[in-house]
Coordinates of C-alpha atoms and ligand atoms in Angstrom, one line a residue:
X55 CA 0.0 0.0 0.2
X56 CA 3.0 2.1 0.7
X57 CA 3.9 2.3 -2.8
X58 CA 0.4 2.7 -3.8
X59 CA -0.4 5.9 -1.8
X60 CA 2.9 7.7 -2.8
X61 CA 2.1 8.8 -6.3
X62 CA -0.5 11.0 -5.7
X63 CA 0.5 13.2 -8.1
X64 CA 1.8 12.4 -11.9
X65 CA 5.1 14.5 -11.2
X66 CA 5.4 12.6 -7.8
X67 CA 8.6 10.0 -7.8
X68 CA 9.9 12.3 -11.1
X69 CA 12.2 10.5 -13.5
X70 CA 15.8 9.0 -12.7
X71 CA 17.3 11.8 -15.1
X72 CA 16.0 14.6 -16.5
X73 CA 17.5 15.0 -19.6
X74 CA 16.1 16.6 -22.9
X75 CA 13.8 13.9 -23.6
X76 CA 10.1 14.6 -24.3
X77 CA 10.5 18.6 -23.9
X78 CA 9.4 19.1 -27.5
X79 CA 6.3 17.5 -27.0
X80 CA 5.6 18.3 -23.3
X81 CA 5.5 21.7 -24.3
X82 CA 3.6 21.4 -27.4
X83 CA 0.9 19.8 -25.5
X84 CA 0.3 22.0 -22.8
X85 CA -1.0 24.6 -25.2
X86 CA -4.2 22.5 -25.6
X87 CA -5.3 19.0 -25.3
X88 CA -7.7 19.7 -28.2
X89 CA -4.9 20.6 -30.9
X90 CA -4.8 18.8 -33.9
X91 CA -1.3 16.5 -34.3
X92 CA 1.3 18.6 -35.9
X93 CA 4.3 16.9 -35.7
X94 CA 3.4 13.6 -37.5
X95 CA 1.2 13.9 -41.1
X96 CA -2.5 12.6 -40.5
X97 CA -3.2 9.8 -42.6
X98 CA -6.5 9.3 -44.2
X99 CA -7.1 6.3 -42.7
X100 CA -6.1 7.4 -38.8
X101 CA -8.4 9.6 -37.3
X102 CA -6.7 12.5 -35.4
X103 CA -8.0 12.7 -31.6
X104 CA -6.4 13.7 -28.3
X105 CA -8.0 13.4 -24.7
X106 CA -6.5 11.3 -22.7
X107 CA -2.4 12.5 -22.7
X108 CA -0.7 15.6 -22.7
X109 CA 0.8 14.7 -26.1
X110 CA -1.3 14.7 -29.3
X111 CA -1.8 10.9 -30.5
X112 CA -3.3 10.1 -33.7
X113 CA -5.7 6.7 -32.9
X114 CA -6.6 4.3 -36.4
X115 CA -10.3 3.3 -36.8
X116 CA -11.0 0.0 -34.7
X117 CA -11.0 -3.1 -36.4
X118 CA -13.1 -6.1 -35.3
X119 CA -11.1 -9.5 -34.4
X120 CA -12.1 -12.7 -33.7
X121 CA -15.2 -12.9 -31.7
X122 CA -15.9 -9.0 -31.8
X123 CA -12.3 -7.6 -30.1
X124 CA -11.4 -4.4 -30.8
X125 CA -8.2 -3.8 -32.2
X126 CA -6.9 -0.3 -32.9
X127 CA -3.5 1.7 -33.1
X128 CA -2.5 4.6 -31.6
X129 CA 0.8 6.8 -32.8
X130 CA 2.1 9.7 -31.1
X131 CA 5.9 11.2 -30.5
X132 CA 7.3 10.3 -27.3
X133 CA 11.0 12.0 -27.5
X134 CA 13.0 13.7 -30.1
X135 CA 13.0 12.2 -33.0
X136 CA 11.3 9.1 -31.5
X137 CA 7.4 7.9 -32.0
X138 CA 5.6 4.7 -30.8
X139 CA 3.4 2.9 -32.9
X140 CA 1.0 1.4 -30.2
X141 CA -1.2 -1.8 -31.2
X142 CA -3.9 -2.0 -28.6
X143 CA -5.5 -5.0 -28.2
X144 CA -8.7 -3.7 -26.3
X145 CA -10.4 -7.0 -25.6
X146 CA -7.8 -9.3 -25.3
X147 CA -8.9 -11.4 -22.1
X148 CA -5.9 -13.7 -21.4
X149 CA -2.4 -14.1 -22.2
X150 CA -1.1 -17.6 -22.4
X151 CA -4.3 -19.2 -20.7
X152 CA -3.3 -18.6 -16.8
X153 CA -2.5 -14.8 -17.3
X154 CA -6.4 -13.6 -16.8
X155 CA -6.2 -10.1 -18.0
X156 CA -8.7 -7.0 -17.0
X157 CA -8.0 -4.3 -18.8
X158 CA -6.3 -5.8 -22.2
X159 CA -3.4 -5.3 -23.6
X160 CA -0.9 -3.5 -26.0
X161 CA 2.0 -4.2 -28.3
X162 CA 4.5 -1.4 -28.4
X163 CA 6.3 -0.7 -31.5
X164 CA 8.9 2.5 -31.9
X165 CA 10.3 4.8 -34.8
X166 CA 13.8 6.5 -34.4
X167 CA 14.7 8.8 -37.0
X168 CA 18.4 9.2 -36.5
X169 CA 19.8 11.8 -38.4
X170 CA 21.4 9.4 -41.3
X171 CA 19.0 6.2 -40.4
X172 CA 15.6 4.9 -39.5
X173 CA 15.1 2.0 -37.0
X174 CA 12.2 0.1 -36.1
X175 CA 11.8 -0.9 -32.6
X176 CA 10.0 -4.4 -32.6
X177 CA 7.1 -4.9 -34.7
X178 CA 4.1 -5.9 -32.7
X179 CA 1.5 -9.1 -33.1
X180 CA 0.5 -11.0 -36.4
X181 CA -3.1 -9.9 -35.5
X182 CA -2.0 -6.2 -36.5
X183 CA -1.2 -7.0 -39.8
X184 CA -3.0 -4.4 -41.7
X185 CA -3.1 -1.9 -39.3
X186 CA 0.5 -2.0 -37.9
X187 CA 2.3 -1.8 -41.6
X188 CA -0.3 1.2 -42.5
X189 CA 0.5 3.1 -39.6
X190 CA 4.6 2.0 -39.7
X191 CA 3.9 3.0 -43.7
X192 CA 2.3 6.0 -43.2
X193 CA 5.0 7.5 -40.5
X194 CA 7.9 6.8 -42.6
X195 CA 6.3 8.4 -45.9
X196 CA 5.2 11.6 -43.8
X197 CA 8.7 11.7 -42.7
X198 CA 10.3 10.6 -46.0
X199 CA 11.9 7.9 -44.7
X200 CA 12.7 3.9 -45.4
X201 CA 13.5 1.6 -42.7
X202 CA 17.2 0.9 -42.3
X203 CA 17.6 -1.0 -38.8
X204 CA 15.0 -3.4 -37.2
X205 CA 15.9 -4.0 -33.5
X206 CA 14.0 -7.2 -32.4
X207 CA 14.2 -7.3 -28.3
X208 CA 13.1 -10.7 -28.7
X209 CA 11.1 -13.2 -30.3
X210 CA 8.1 -13.8 -28.5
X211 CA 5.3 -13.3 -31.4
X212 CA 3.7 -10.4 -29.5
X213 CA 6.6 -8.4 -30.7
X214 CA 8.3 -10.1 -33.8
X215 CA 5.5 -11.7 -35.6
X216 CA 5.6 -8.7 -38.1
X217 CA 8.7 -8.8 -38.5
X218 CA 9.1 -11.2 -41.9
X219 CA 6.3 -8.6 -42.9
X220 CA 8.1 -5.7 -42.4
X221 CA 11.1 -7.3 -43.9
X222 CA 8.6 -8.0 -47.0
X223 CA 8.5 -3.7 -47.2
X224 CA 11.9 -3.3 -46.2
X225 CA 14.0 -6.1 -47.8
X226 CA 16.8 -4.2 -47.1
X227 CA 16.6 -3.3 -43.2
X228 CA 18.5 -4.8 -41.0
X229 CA 17.9 -6.6 -38.1
X230 CA 19.9 -6.6 -35.0
X231 CA 19.5 -9.0 -32.3
X232 CA 21.4 -11.4 -29.7
X233 CA 22.7 -14.6 -31.5
X234 CA 19.7 -17.0 -30.2
X235 CA 17.5 -14.2 -31.5
X236 CA 18.7 -13.9 -35.3
X237 CA 19.2 -17.6 -35.4
X238 CA 15.3 -18.1 -34.2
X239 CA 14.1 -15.4 -37.0
X240 CA 16.1 -17.4 -39.9
X241 CA 14.0 -20.3 -39.1
X242 CA 10.5 -18.5 -38.6
X243 CA 11.3 -16.2 -42.0
X244 CA 12.7 -19.4 -44.1
X245 CA 14.7 -17.0 -46.4
X246 CA 17.4 -14.6 -46.4
X247 CA 17.9 -10.8 -44.6
X248 CA 20.4 -8.7 -43.7
X249 CA 21.3 -9.7 -40.0
X250 CA 23.4 -8.2 -37.2
X251 CA 24.4 -10.3 -34.1
X252 CA 24.4 -8.0 -31.2
X253 CA 26.3 -7.9 -27.8
X254 CA 25.7 -6.3 -25.2
X255 CA 28.0 -3.0 -25.1
X256 CA 27.1 -2.7 -28.8
X257 CA 25.8 0.2 -30.7
X258 CA 24.5 1.2 -33.9
X259 CA 24.9 4.9 -34.7
X260 CA 21.5 6.4 -36.3
X261 CA 23.0 9.9 -36.4
X262 CA 22.2 13.2 -34.8
X263 CA 23.9 11.6 -31.6
X264 CA 21.1 8.8 -31.7
X265 CA 23.3 6.2 -30.7
X266 CA 21.7 2.6 -29.9
X267 CA 23.7 0.9 -27.2
X268 CA 22.0 -2.7 -26.4
X269 CA 22.3 -4.4 -23.3
X270 CA 21.4 -8.2 -23.0
X271 CA 18.8 -8.6 -20.5
X272 CA 18.4 -12.5 -20.8
X273 CA 15.2 -14.0 -18.9
X274 CA 13.5 -10.7 -18.5
X275 CA 11.4 -12.6 -19.8
X276 CA 12.5 -14.4 -22.8
X277 CA 15.9 -16.0 -23.0
X278 CA 17.0 -13.9 -25.9
X279 CA 16.0 -10.3 -24.6
X280 CA 18.0 -7.2 -24.8
X281 CA 17.1 -3.6 -23.6
X282 CA 18.0 -0.7 -26.6
X283 CA 19.4 2.5 -25.1
X284 CA 19.5 6.0 -27.1
X285 CA 21.8 8.0 -25.9
X286 CA 20.5 11.3 -27.8
X287 CA 17.2 11.3 -25.5
X288 CA 17.1 8.9 -22.7
X289 CA 14.7 6.4 -24.0
X290 CA 15.9 2.6 -22.9
X291 CA 13.4 0.4 -25.4
X292 CA 12.9 -2.4 -22.8
X293 CA 10.4 -4.3 -24.6
X294 CA 8.4 -7.0 -21.5
X295 CA 10.8 -5.8 -18.8
X296 CA 8.8 -2.8 -16.6
X297 CA 5.6 -3.3 -19.0
X298 CA 1.8 -4.2 -18.0
X299 CA -1.0 -6.0 -19.6
X300 CA -3.3 -2.8 -19.3
X301 CA -4.7 -1.1 -22.3
X302 CA -5.8 2.9 -22.4
X303 CA -5.4 5.7 -24.5
X304 CA -3.4 7.1 -21.7
X305 CA 0.1 6.4 -23.2
X306 CA 2.3 6.9 -19.7
X307 CA 2.3 6.4 -16.4
X308 CA 0.0 9.4 -15.6
X309 CA -2.2 7.5 -13.4
X310 CA -0.1 5.8 -11.6
X311 CA -2.8 4.5 -8.6
X312 CA -4.7 2.8 -11.1
X313 CA -1.8 1.1 -13.0
X314 CA 0.4 0.0 -10.0
X315 CA -1.5 -3.1 -8.8
X316 CA -1.2 -4.5 -12.9
X317 CA 2.4 -3.6 -12.9
X318 CA 2.7 -5.8 -10.2
X319 CA 0.4 -8.6 -10.9
X320 CA 3.0 -8.4 -14.5
X321 CA 5.7 -8.5 -12.2
X322 CA 4.7 -11.4 -10.2
X323 CA 3.6 -13.7 -13.3
X324 CA 6.4 -12.8 -15.7
X325 CA 9.7 -11.5 -13.9
X326 CA 9.5 -12.8 -10.5
X327 CA 10.5 -16.0 -11.4
X328 CA 13.9 -14.7 -13.2
X329 CA 14.2 -12.0 -10.0
X330 CA 17.8 -12.8 -10.2
X331 CA 18.1 -11.8 -14.1
X332 CA 16.2 -8.9 -13.1
X333 CA 18.5 -7.8 -10.1
X334 CA 21.6 -8.4 -13.0
X335 CA 19.9 -6.2 -15.8
X336 CA 19.0 -3.7 -13.0
X337 CA 22.8 -3.5 -12.3
X338 CA 24.0 -3.6 -16.0
X339 CA 21.8 0.1 -16.9
X340 CA 22.3 1.7 -13.5
X341 CA 25.0 4.2 -14.7
X342 CA 22.8 4.7 -18.3
X343 CA 21.4 8.3 -17.8
X344 CA 17.2 6.9 -18.9
X345 CA 14.8 9.0 -18.4
X346 CA 11.6 7.0 -20.4
X347 CA 11.3 3.4 -20.0
X348 CA 9.5 2.9 -23.7
X349 CA 8.5 -0.7 -22.5
X350 CA 6.7 -3.1 -24.7
X351 CA 3.0 -3.7 -22.8
X352 CA 0.9 -1.0 -21.5
X353 CA 1.8 2.6 -20.7
X354 CA 5.1 4.4 -21.2
X355 CA 7.2 4.9 -17.7
X356 CA 7.5 8.5 -18.1
X357 CA 6.4 10.3 -14.6
X358 CA 7.3 7.6 -12.1
X359 CA 10.2 6.5 -13.7
X360 CA 12.8 6.3 -10.8
X361 CA 9.8 4.5 -8.4
X362 CA 8.7 2.0 -10.7
X363 CA 12.1 0.8 -12.1
X364 CA 13.2 0.9 -8.3
X365 CA 10.1 -1.7 -7.6
X366 CA 11.7 -4.2 -9.6
X367 CA 14.6 -3.4 -7.7
X368 CA 13.1 -3.7 -4.4
X369 CA 10.8 -6.8 -5.0
X370 CA 13.3 -8.9 -6.6
X371 CA 15.9 -8.1 -4.1
X372 CA 13.2 -9.1 -1.1
X373 CA 13.2 -12.6 -2.9
X374 CA 17.0 -13.1 -3.9
X375 CA 18.2 -12.4 -0.1
X376 CA 16.4 -16.0 1.1
X377 CA 19.4 -18.8 1.3
X378 CA 16.4 -21.4 -0.4
X379 CA 16.4 -21.5 -4.0
X380 CA 14.9 -23.9 -6.8
X381 CA 16.3 -24.7 -10.5
X382 CA 13.8 -25.3 -12.7
X383 CA 15.3 -26.4 -15.8
X384 CA 13.1 -26.5 -19.1
X385 CA 13.1 -25.8 -22.5
X386 CA 12.8 -23.1 -24.6
X387 CA 10.8 -23.0 -28.0
X388 CA 9.9 -26.9 -27.3
X389 CA 6.0 -27.4 -26.7
X390 CA 4.4 -25.8 -23.7
X391 CA 7.5 -25.7 -21.6
X392 CA 8.2 -22.2 -21.5
X393 CA 4.9 -21.3 -20.1
X394 CA 4.5 -24.5 -18.0
X395 CA 7.8 -24.0 -16.3
X396 CA 7.1 -20.3 -15.5
X397 CA 3.8 -21.4 -14.0
X398 CA 5.9 -23.8 -11.9
X399 CA 7.9 -21.0 -11.0
X400 CA 5.1 -18.3 -10.4
X401 CA 3.8 -20.7 -7.9
X402 CA 7.6 -21.5 -6.3
X403 CA 7.7 -17.7 -6.3
X404 CA 4.5 -17.2 -4.3
X405 CA 5.8 -18.5 -1.2
X406 CA 8.9 -17.0 -1.2
X407 CA 11.7 -19.4 -3.0
X408 CA 13.6 -17.7 -5.7
X409 CA 13.9 -19.6 -8.6
X410 CA 17.2 -19.8 -11.8
X411 CA 15.3 -20.4 -14.8
X412 CA 17.8 -22.6 -17.5
X413 CA 17.4 -23.5 -20.4
X414 CA 18.2 -27.1 -20.8
X415 CA 19.2 -26.8 -24.8
X416 CA 21.4 -24.3 -24.1
X417 CA 22.8 -23.9 -20.9
X418 CA 26.8 -24.1 -20.3
X419 CA 27.3 -27.5 -18.4
X420 CA 29.3 -25.6 -15.8
X421 CA 26.8 -23.5 -14.9
X422 CA 24.4 -25.7 -14.4
X423 CA 26.3 -27.7 -12.2
X424 CA 26.9 -24.8 -10.3
X425 CA 22.7 -23.5 -10.1
X426 CA 21.9 -27.4 -9.0
X427 CA 24.8 -27.7 -6.6
X428 CA 23.4 -24.6 -4.6
X429 CA 19.5 -25.3 -5.3
X430 CA 17.3 -26.9 -2.2
X431 CA 14.6 -27.9 -4.9
X432 CA 14.6 -29.2 -8.9
X433 CA 12.2 -29.0 -11.4
X434 CA 12.8 -30.7 -14.5
X435 CA 10.6 -30.3 -17.4
X436 CA 10.2 -33.2 -19.9
X437 CA 12.9 -31.9 -23.1
X438 CA 12.4 -33.6 -26.8
X439 CA 14.2 -37.0 -27.1
X440 CA 17.0 -38.2 -28.5
X441 CA 18.8 -34.1 -28.3
X442 CA 21.9 -34.5 -27.7
X443 CA 22.1 -30.7 -26.0
X444 CA 19.4 -32.1 -23.6
X445 CA 21.5 -34.9 -22.8
X446 CA 24.3 -33.3 -22.3
X447 CA 22.9 -31.3 -19.8
X448 CA 20.8 -34.0 -18.0
X449 CA 24.3 -36.1 -17.9
X450 CA 25.5 -32.5 -15.8
X451 CA 22.5 -32.9 -14.1
X452 CA 22.6 -36.5 -12.7
X453 CA 26.3 -35.2 -11.9
X454 CA 25.6 -32.3 -9.7
X455 CA 22.5 -33.3 -7.8
X456 CA 22.6 -33.3 -4.1
X457 CA 21.2 -36.4 -2.6
X458 CA 17.7 -36.1 -1.1
X459 CA 16.6 -32.8 -3.6
X460 CA 13.2 -32.7 -3.6
X461 CA 12.1 -32.5 -7.3
X462 CA 9.1 -31.9 -9.9
X463 CA 9.6 -33.7 -13.0
X464 CA 6.7 -33.0 -15.4
X465 CA 5.6 -33.1 -19.5
X466 CA 6.2 -30.5 -21.6
X467 CA 3.2 -31.3 -24.3
X468 CA 6.1 -31.0 -26.8
X469 CA 4.9 -33.9 -28.8
X470 CA 8.2 -36.3 -28.5
X471 CA 8.5 -35.4 -24.9
X472 CA 11.8 -37.6 -23.1
X473 CA 9.7 -40.1 -20.7
X474 CA 9.0 -38.9 -17.6
X475 CA 9.1 -41.7 -16.0
X476 CA 12.5 -42.3 -17.0
X477 CA 13.6 -39.3 -16.3
X478 CA 12.3 -39.8 -12.6
X479 CA 14.3 -43.1 -12.1
X480 CA 17.3 -41.7 -13.2
X481 CA 16.9 -39.1 -11.1
X482 CA 16.2 -41.3 -7.8
X483 CA 19.0 -43.4 -8.6
X484 CA 21.2 -40.6 -8.1
X485 CA 19.4 -39.6 -4.6
X486 CA 16.4 -36.9 -5.0
X487 CA 13.2 -37.4 -3.4
X488 CA 10.5 -36.7 -5.7
X489 CA 8.0 -34.5 -4.5
X490 CA 5.0 -36.0 -6.3
X491 CA 4.2 -38.4 -9.2
X492 CA 5.5 -36.8 -12.6
X493 CA 2.9 -34.2 -13.9
X494 CA 1.4 -35.4 -16.9
X495 CA 0.0 -33.2 -19.5
X496 CA -2.4 -35.1 -21.7
X497 CA -4.0 -32.1 -23.8
X498 CA -3.7 -28.8 -24.6
X499 CA -3.0 -26.8 -21.6
X500 CA -5.7 -24.8 -20.3
X501 CA -6.6 -22.9 -17.1
X502 CA -6.8 -25.8 -14.8
X503 CA -3.5 -27.0 -15.8
X504 CA -1.6 -23.8 -15.3
X505 CA -3.7 -23.9 -11.7
X506 CA -2.1 -27.2 -11.4
X507 CA 1.2 -26.8 -12.2
X508 CA 1.4 -23.4 -10.0
X509 CA -0.4 -25.2 -7.2
X510 CA 3.0 -28.2 -7.7
X511 CA 5.3 -25.0 -7.6
X512 CA 3.8 -23.6 -4.4
X513 CA 4.0 -26.6 -2.7
X514 CA 7.2 -27.9 -3.3
X515 CA 8.5 -24.4 -1.8
X516 CA 6.2 -25.0 1.2
X517 CA 8.1 -28.7 1.6
X518 CA 11.1 -26.7 1.9
X519 CA 10.7 -23.8 3.7
X520 CA 8.3 -25.2 6.2
X521 CA 10.1 -25.8 9.0
X522 CA 11.9 -22.4 8.9
X523 CA 8.7 -21.1 8.6
X524 CA 6.9 -22.2 11.4
X525 CA 10.2 -21.2 13.5
X526 CA 10.2 -17.6 12.0
X527 CA 6.5 -17.5 12.8
X528 CA 7.2 -18.4 16.6
X529 CA 10.4 -16.6 16.7
X530 CA 8.4 -12.7 15.8
X531 CA 6.3 -12.4 18.9
X532 CA 7.3 -13.4 22.4
X533 CA 4.8 -15.6 24.2
X534 CA 2.6 -13.4 26.1
X535 CA 2.1 -11.5 23.0
X536 CA 1.0 -14.7 21.0
X537 CA -1.3 -14.9 24.0
X538 CA -2.8 -11.5 24.0
X539 CA -3.2 -10.8 20.7
X540 CA -5.4 -14.7 20.5
X541 CA -7.9 -12.5 22.4
X542 CA -8.9 -11.2 19.0
X543 CA -12.1 -12.6 18.2
X544 CA -13.1 -13.6 14.8
X545 CA -15.7 -15.1 12.6
X546 CA -15.0 -18.1 10.7
X547 CA -15.6 -18.0 6.9
X548 CA -15.0 -19.7 3.8
X549 CA -13.8 -17.7 0.6
X550 CA -14.8 -19.3 -3.1
X551 CA -13.7 -18.0 -6.0
X552 CA -14.0 -19.4 -9.6
X553 CA -12.7 -18.3 -13.2
X554 CA -14.0 -20.2 -16.4
X555 CA -13.2 -23.7 -15.3
X556 CA -10.8 -22.9 -12.8
X557 CA -12.1 -22.8 -8.8
X558 CA -10.3 -23.2 -5.2
X559 CA -11.8 -21.9 -2.3
X560 CA -9.8 -21.4 1.9
X561 CA -10.7 -21.4 5.1
X562 CA -10.8 -17.4 6.1
X563 CA -11.0 -15.9 9.5
X564 CA -9.2 -12.3 9.1
X565 CA -12.3 -10.9 7.7
X566 CA -13.5 -7.5 8.6
X567 CA -15.8 -4.8 7.0
X568 CA -14.1 -1.8 6.0
X569 CA -16.8 0.6 4.6
X570 CA -20.7 1.6 4.5
X571 CA -20.7 3.6 1.3
X572 CA -20.1 1.6 -1.1
X573 CA -20.4 -1.7 1.5
X574 CA -16.7 -3.1 1.9
X575 CA -14.7 -5.4 3.3
X576 CA -11.2 -6.9 4.0
X577 CA -10.2 -10.2 3.7
X578 CA -6.1 -11.2 4.8
X579 CA -5.1 -13.6 2.2
X580 CA -1.7 -15.6 2.3
X581 CA 0.5 -14.8 -0.2
X582 CA 1.6 -18.1 -0.7
X583 CA -2.2 -19.9 -1.0
X584 CA -4.0 -21.4 -4.2
X585 CA -6.8 -18.9 -4.2
X586 CA -4.5 -15.8 -4.0
X587 CA -4.3 -16.3 -8.0
X588 CA -8.2 -15.9 -8.7
X589 CA -8.4 -13.0 -5.9
X590 CA -6.7 -10.3 -8.0
X591 CA -8.0 -6.9 -8.7
X592 CA -11.4 -6.9 -10.5
X593 CA -11.7 -10.3 -9.8
X594 CA -14.9 -11.7 -7.8
X595 CA -15.3 -14.2 -5.1
X596 CA -17.8 -15.3 -2.3
X597 CA -17.0 -15.3 1.5
X598 CA -19.6 -17.7 3.2
X599 CA -20.0 -17.2 6.9
X600 CA -20.3 -20.5 8.9
X601 CA -23.0 -21.3 11.3
X602 CA -21.7 -21.9 15.4
X603 CA -23.8 -25.3 15.1
X604 CA -23.0 -26.0 11.7
X605 CA -19.2 -25.2 10.8
X606 CA -17.1 -28.5 11.9
X607 CA -18.1 -30.4 8.9
X608 CA -17.1 -27.8 6.3
X609 CA -13.8 -26.7 8.2
X610 CA -12.9 -30.0 8.4
X611 CA -13.1 -30.3 4.5
X612 CA -11.8 -27.3 3.0
X613 CA -8.5 -27.4 6.0
X614 CA -7.7 -30.7 4.7
X615 CA -4.4 -30.5 2.6
X616 CA -5.5 -30.6 -0.9
X617 CA -3.1 -32.1 -3.7
X618 CA -2.3 -29.9 -6.5
X619 CA -4.8 -29.1 -8.9
X620 CA -7.4 -31.1 -6.4
X621 CA -11.2 -30.4 -6.5
X622 CA -12.2 -28.6 -3.5
X623 CA -15.6 -29.0 -3.8
X624 CA -15.8 -32.3 -4.3
X625 CA -18.5 -33.8 -2.2
X626 CA -19.4 -30.4 -1.1
X627 CA -23.0 -28.9 -1.5
X628 CA -22.6 -26.0 -3.7
X629 CA -24.6 -24.1 -6.3
X630 CA -23.2 -21.1 -8.4
X631 CA -23.9 -17.2 -7.0
X632 CA -26.6 -14.7 -8.7
X633 CA -23.7 -12.0 -9.7
X634 CA -20.5 -13.6 -9.6
X635 CA -21.2 -16.9 -10.3
X636 CA -18.5 -18.4 -7.7
X637 CA -19.6 -21.2 -5.6
X638 CA -21.9 -20.4 -2.8
X639 CA -21.9 -23.6 -0.2
X640 CA -25.1 -25.0 0.7
X641 CA -24.4 -25.4 4.0
X642 CA -23.1 -21.5 4.3
X643 CA -25.7 -19.8 7.0
X644 CA -25.4 -16.6 4.9
X645 CA -23.2 -15.3 2.0
X646 CA -21.6 -12.0 0.4
X647 CA -20.2 -11.7 -3.6
X648 CA -17.3 -9.6 -3.5
X649 CA -15.3 -7.8 -6.4
X650 CA -11.3 -7.0 -5.3
X651 CA -10.8 -3.3 -5.4
X652 CA -7.5 -3.1 -4.3
X653 CA -4.9 -5.5 -2.6
X654 CA -2.2 -4.4 0.4
X655 CA 0.5 -5.7 1.1
X656 CA 1.8 -6.9 4.1
X657 CA 5.3 -9.3 4.8
X658 CA 3.4 -12.3 4.4
X659 CA -0.4 -11.8 3.6
X660 CA -2.2 -9.7 0.7
X661 CA -5.0 -7.4 2.6
X662 CA -7.8 -7.8 -0.1
X663 CA -10.2 -4.7 0.3
X664 CA -13.8 -5.5 -1.7
X665 CA -16.7 -3.8 -2.5
X666 CA -20.0 -5.9 -1.7
X667 CA -21.7 -6.3 -4.7
X668 CA -24.3 -9.1 -3.6
X669 CA -25.6 -11.2 -1.0
X670 CA -28.2 -13.1 1.2
X671 CA -29.1 -14.7 4.2
X672 CA -30.1 -18.4 4.1
X673 CA -30.1 -19.7 7.3
X674 CA -32.1 -17.2 9.3
X675 CA -32.1 -18.6 12.4
X676 CA -28.4 -19.4 12.6
X677 CA -25.7 -17.2 14.7
X678 CA -21.8 -17.0 13.2
X679 CA -19.6 -19.5 14.3
X680 CA -17.1 -17.4 16.1
X681 CA -13.3 -18.4 16.0
X682 CA -11.0 -18.1 19.1
X683 CA -7.6 -19.1 19.6
X684 CA -4.9 -20.0 22.5
X685 CA -2.3 -18.5 20.7
X686 CA -1.8 -16.1 17.5
X687 CA 1.1 -18.0 16.4
X688 CA -1.7 -20.0 13.9
X689 CA -4.9 -18.9 12.4
Ligands
FEO875 FE1 5.6 -10.1 -24.7 FE2 7.8 -11.7 -24.3 O1 6.3 -11.1 -25.3

């Protein structure tokens, strides 16, 4: 909550460095929000608007895509000689299935007009084929330019999907990217193109001071990710890093209070599993005088650069300082190995344990030995059969694994997976302890698959830290304080939530009314609870009140330890709530339908503030069960 409150005005915090970035546009915009765009000619297909930003921008017509989803492009200047073409995916509601989106997303690309050369940074998603190419060609024509370079931050299709199409229009453009990136693109395009493999510290001079320096930022969040920094403007192009899935016409981080939950959720899902890589990347860029973060998703960071970049540092450092870590071994670009391993890692980091993400197909064996040697736990995603690189890595793994290392093994759904039973037997032979039978993926991964993987990751982390977590709880308060705190009495409740076909439940007692108008309440949810993923800002759930004479069977059922992915409602009488469509327990005495408004972070819980959107009493004669404790070191 501290960070939610600190940005009360759009200038609070201020940029890290105040160079000349954006100055031309700030002064122009301050004249009038309704001013017509003068800096770039308005093409016929674009409507000139300027309402939500202090920088004038142009919006394209809306194009309808699959199932009535709206697509649109937005073009505006963001720094001297630099414009963005933002592809607005207004209604996208899922990202990689497990990543529910409340506010769509954007794919941000950029044009840099050097004095001599012109460069495009990233190239949007294939679904924007016509919209993006039209905007690109229009801007280049208006500027009297052709494309000399394409800087590809990494090779995920939401940013590189249109690189082949751009090359069709600009066959002489030189594609700059990391070695892995260029190799991937060569496989993707199936045709020759001019390529320049770049390393960290390499520079491309576009003229007029626009010297672009590349910074390798592997695992943020793709193995081949790189940042590009423009020494003329102080703009740092970071693609996925420092992004968020949030689509609006406001191109900048002016309303930080609104976007911060989305920024944090995105970090937790995509960057937290790579916290060590985040720390490394921040160290690499700390001496670069960046003043604007030109990210690949959501609003650009302009007004709160120091705070928001600092958040990445703080969140990552908090996770990295623990002594427990899990090595997550996966195979990039093989089946669903990337996605599923990230989901496992998300579950692990939810429980406060750091992860080291290792690509089995490209890791140096010595590095693998080093990471596995210091890891407390291991996740092994099944690699493709008969792959020489994978075999080398597996041999190194067997030699490095410490006896009694807790291991999770999972299929990658790649079509030719190494059998997981064979992998499990080999690791058990060298002393590993399987946390559970290998995770098998029989169908295209869906939301329940990702829920299963996330919960398995949390289970692994909890198994690794159970003893130390209990010791920490006991050490946190004296016996007298623990007894007096336990004199706070509460009710007994069961929280139930459902998204599509994923649902979960938990017993809750830290519940309190918090507002009259509108009706609001708070519920504290431990960070490593499975249901936490279904209680993000905007999500709905039901609070079921238990009766003092009838609570025991429900409590016994919901307090049992469920296996990852296990249906919490098996054998339970329930019906969907009228508004939120979340489970209402038939044996509850009353229920409240709630929508999450905000979340306040404490060291080990999220205090979830929710508006009450519905409810009813189902047993008017019954009284609410009261929860009393002897000591406050337990719930
Ligand atoms: Fe936004 Fe890694 O793609």
